[in-house]
XYZ file of C-alpha atoms in Angstrom:
162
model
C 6.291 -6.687 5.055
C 3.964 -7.556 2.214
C 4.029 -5.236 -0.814
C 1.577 -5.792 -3.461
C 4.195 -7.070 -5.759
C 6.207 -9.229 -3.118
C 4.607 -12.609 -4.488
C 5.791 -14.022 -7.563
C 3.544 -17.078 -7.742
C 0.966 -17.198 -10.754
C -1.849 -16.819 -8.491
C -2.988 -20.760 -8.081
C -2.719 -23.018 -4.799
C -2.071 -26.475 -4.641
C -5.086 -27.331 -6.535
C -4.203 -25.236 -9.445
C -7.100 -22.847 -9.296
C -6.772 -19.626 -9.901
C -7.075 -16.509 -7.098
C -6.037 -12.981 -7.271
C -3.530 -11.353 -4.265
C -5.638 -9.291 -2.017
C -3.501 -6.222 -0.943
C -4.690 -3.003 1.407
C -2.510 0.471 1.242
C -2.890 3.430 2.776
C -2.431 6.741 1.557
C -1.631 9.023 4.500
C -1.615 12.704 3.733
C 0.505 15.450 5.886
C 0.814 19.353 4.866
C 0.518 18.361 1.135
C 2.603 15.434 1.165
C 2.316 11.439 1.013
C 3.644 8.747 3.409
C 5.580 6.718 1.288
C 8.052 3.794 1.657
C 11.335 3.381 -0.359
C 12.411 -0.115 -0.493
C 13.938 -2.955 -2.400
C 11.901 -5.225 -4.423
C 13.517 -7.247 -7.619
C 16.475 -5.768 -7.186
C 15.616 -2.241 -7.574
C 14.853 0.519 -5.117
C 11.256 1.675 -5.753
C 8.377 3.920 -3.970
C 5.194 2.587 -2.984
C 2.939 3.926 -0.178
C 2.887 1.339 2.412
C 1.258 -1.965 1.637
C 1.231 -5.345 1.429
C -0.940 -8.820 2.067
C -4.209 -9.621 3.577
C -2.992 -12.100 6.475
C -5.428 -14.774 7.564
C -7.495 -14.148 10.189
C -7.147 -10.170 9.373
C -9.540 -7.420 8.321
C -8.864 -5.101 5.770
C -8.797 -2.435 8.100
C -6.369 -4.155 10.761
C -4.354 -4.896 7.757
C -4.032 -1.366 6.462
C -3.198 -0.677 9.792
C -0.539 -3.514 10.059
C 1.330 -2.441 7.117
C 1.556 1.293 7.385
C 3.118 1.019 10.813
C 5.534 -2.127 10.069
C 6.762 -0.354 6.990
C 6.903 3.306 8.375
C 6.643 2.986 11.994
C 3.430 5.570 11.978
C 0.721 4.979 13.983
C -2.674 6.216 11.573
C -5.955 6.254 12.072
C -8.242 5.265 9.291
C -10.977 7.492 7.687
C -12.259 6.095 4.974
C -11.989 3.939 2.299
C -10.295 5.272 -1.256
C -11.277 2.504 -3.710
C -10.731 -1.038 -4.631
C -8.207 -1.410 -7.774
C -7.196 -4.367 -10.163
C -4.523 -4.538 -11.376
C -1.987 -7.575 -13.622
C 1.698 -7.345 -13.469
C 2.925 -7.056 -16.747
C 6.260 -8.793 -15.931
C 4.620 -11.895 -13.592
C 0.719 -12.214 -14.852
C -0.146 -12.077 -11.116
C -3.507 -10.290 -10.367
C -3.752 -7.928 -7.334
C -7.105 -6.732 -5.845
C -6.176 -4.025 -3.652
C -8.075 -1.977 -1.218
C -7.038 1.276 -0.290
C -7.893 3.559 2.989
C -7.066 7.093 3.376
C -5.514 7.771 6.873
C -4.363 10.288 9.461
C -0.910 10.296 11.161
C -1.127 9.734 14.708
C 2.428 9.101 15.968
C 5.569 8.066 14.831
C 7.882 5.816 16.761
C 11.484 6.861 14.955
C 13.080 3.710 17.051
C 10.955 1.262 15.420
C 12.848 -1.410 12.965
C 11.145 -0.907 9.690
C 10.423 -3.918 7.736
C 12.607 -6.206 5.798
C 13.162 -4.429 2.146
C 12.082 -1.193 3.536
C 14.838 0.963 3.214
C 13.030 4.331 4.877
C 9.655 5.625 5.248
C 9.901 9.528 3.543
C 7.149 12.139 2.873
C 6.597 13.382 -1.009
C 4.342 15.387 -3.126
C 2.420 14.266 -5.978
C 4.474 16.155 -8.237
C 7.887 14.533 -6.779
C 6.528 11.544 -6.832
C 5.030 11.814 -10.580
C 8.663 12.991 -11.437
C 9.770 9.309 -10.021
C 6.957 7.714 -11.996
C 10.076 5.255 -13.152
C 10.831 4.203 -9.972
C 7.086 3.781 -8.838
C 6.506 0.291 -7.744
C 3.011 -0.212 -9.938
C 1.221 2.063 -12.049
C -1.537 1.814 -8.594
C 0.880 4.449 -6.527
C -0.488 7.829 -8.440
C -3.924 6.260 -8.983
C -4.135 6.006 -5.286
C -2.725 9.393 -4.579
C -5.381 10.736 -7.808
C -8.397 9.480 -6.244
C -7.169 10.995 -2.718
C -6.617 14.691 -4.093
C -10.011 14.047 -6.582
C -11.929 13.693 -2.933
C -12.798 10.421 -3.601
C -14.191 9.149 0.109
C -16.394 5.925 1.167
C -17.289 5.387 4.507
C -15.047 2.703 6.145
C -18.344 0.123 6.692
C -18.313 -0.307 2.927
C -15.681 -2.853 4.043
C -17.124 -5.220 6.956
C -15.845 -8.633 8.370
C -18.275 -11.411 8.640
């Protein structure tokens, strides 16, 4: 149940180097609206779309995948790639790379436990969620929802596993 802002570390290992989080979301678009995840992170309940943690061994893609059905139990199908954003936390210093995919819903399995923190999975508009901007869980929620509505598409082998 990664979310891009789950870690609190400052971003070094055991050797003290430094190394940015690398994060996948997916923006999944239905009749106008976004999939998006309510859940509980530092106490507060914020929106994100659902995200969370490159795992090792994982592609991006299988990732993307991962995430959107753990925190939303929605099957998608990926269709391209949005963008790649950086981003520091303000309040922690940490530095997230994250890759986002634009997606289809396939199916949704309402009997599915959602993740730990993830309070429900819910479908909004860009203007409802723009009028939650405070509860947004980093300022990378509407840019990722901008550059889907802006038509902003790369083909999915701009990200390959080697």
């Amino acid at each position: 149940m990664s979310t891009p802002l789950a870690a609190e570390s400052t971003g070094r290992d055991d050797d003290r180097s430094w190394f940015p989080h690398v994060t996948v979301a997916t923006v999944v678009a239905r009749d106008g609206r976004f999939l998006m995840v309510e859940e509980r992170a530092r106490g507060q309940l914020v929106l994100n779309q659902p995200a969370g943690h490159l795992e090792p061994g994982e592609s991006l893609q299988a990732a993307a995948l991962r995430e959107t059905l753990e925190e939303t139990g929605w099957t998608v199908e990926l269709e391209h790639l949005l963008g790649v954003q950086q981003w520091t936390s303000p309040r922690t210093g940490s530095h997230f790379v994250r890759l986002n995919f634009a997606a289809r819903p396939l199916v949704h399995d309402e009997r599915r436990t959602l993740d730990q923190g993830i309070v429900r999975a819910l479908w909004m508009s860009r203007a409802e969620l723009a009028a939650e901007q405070a509860r947004l869980r980093s300022p990378l929620v509407l840019d990722s929802i901008d550059d889907w509505l802006s038509g902003r598409r790369l083909p999915l082998d701009a990200v390959r596993l080697l």
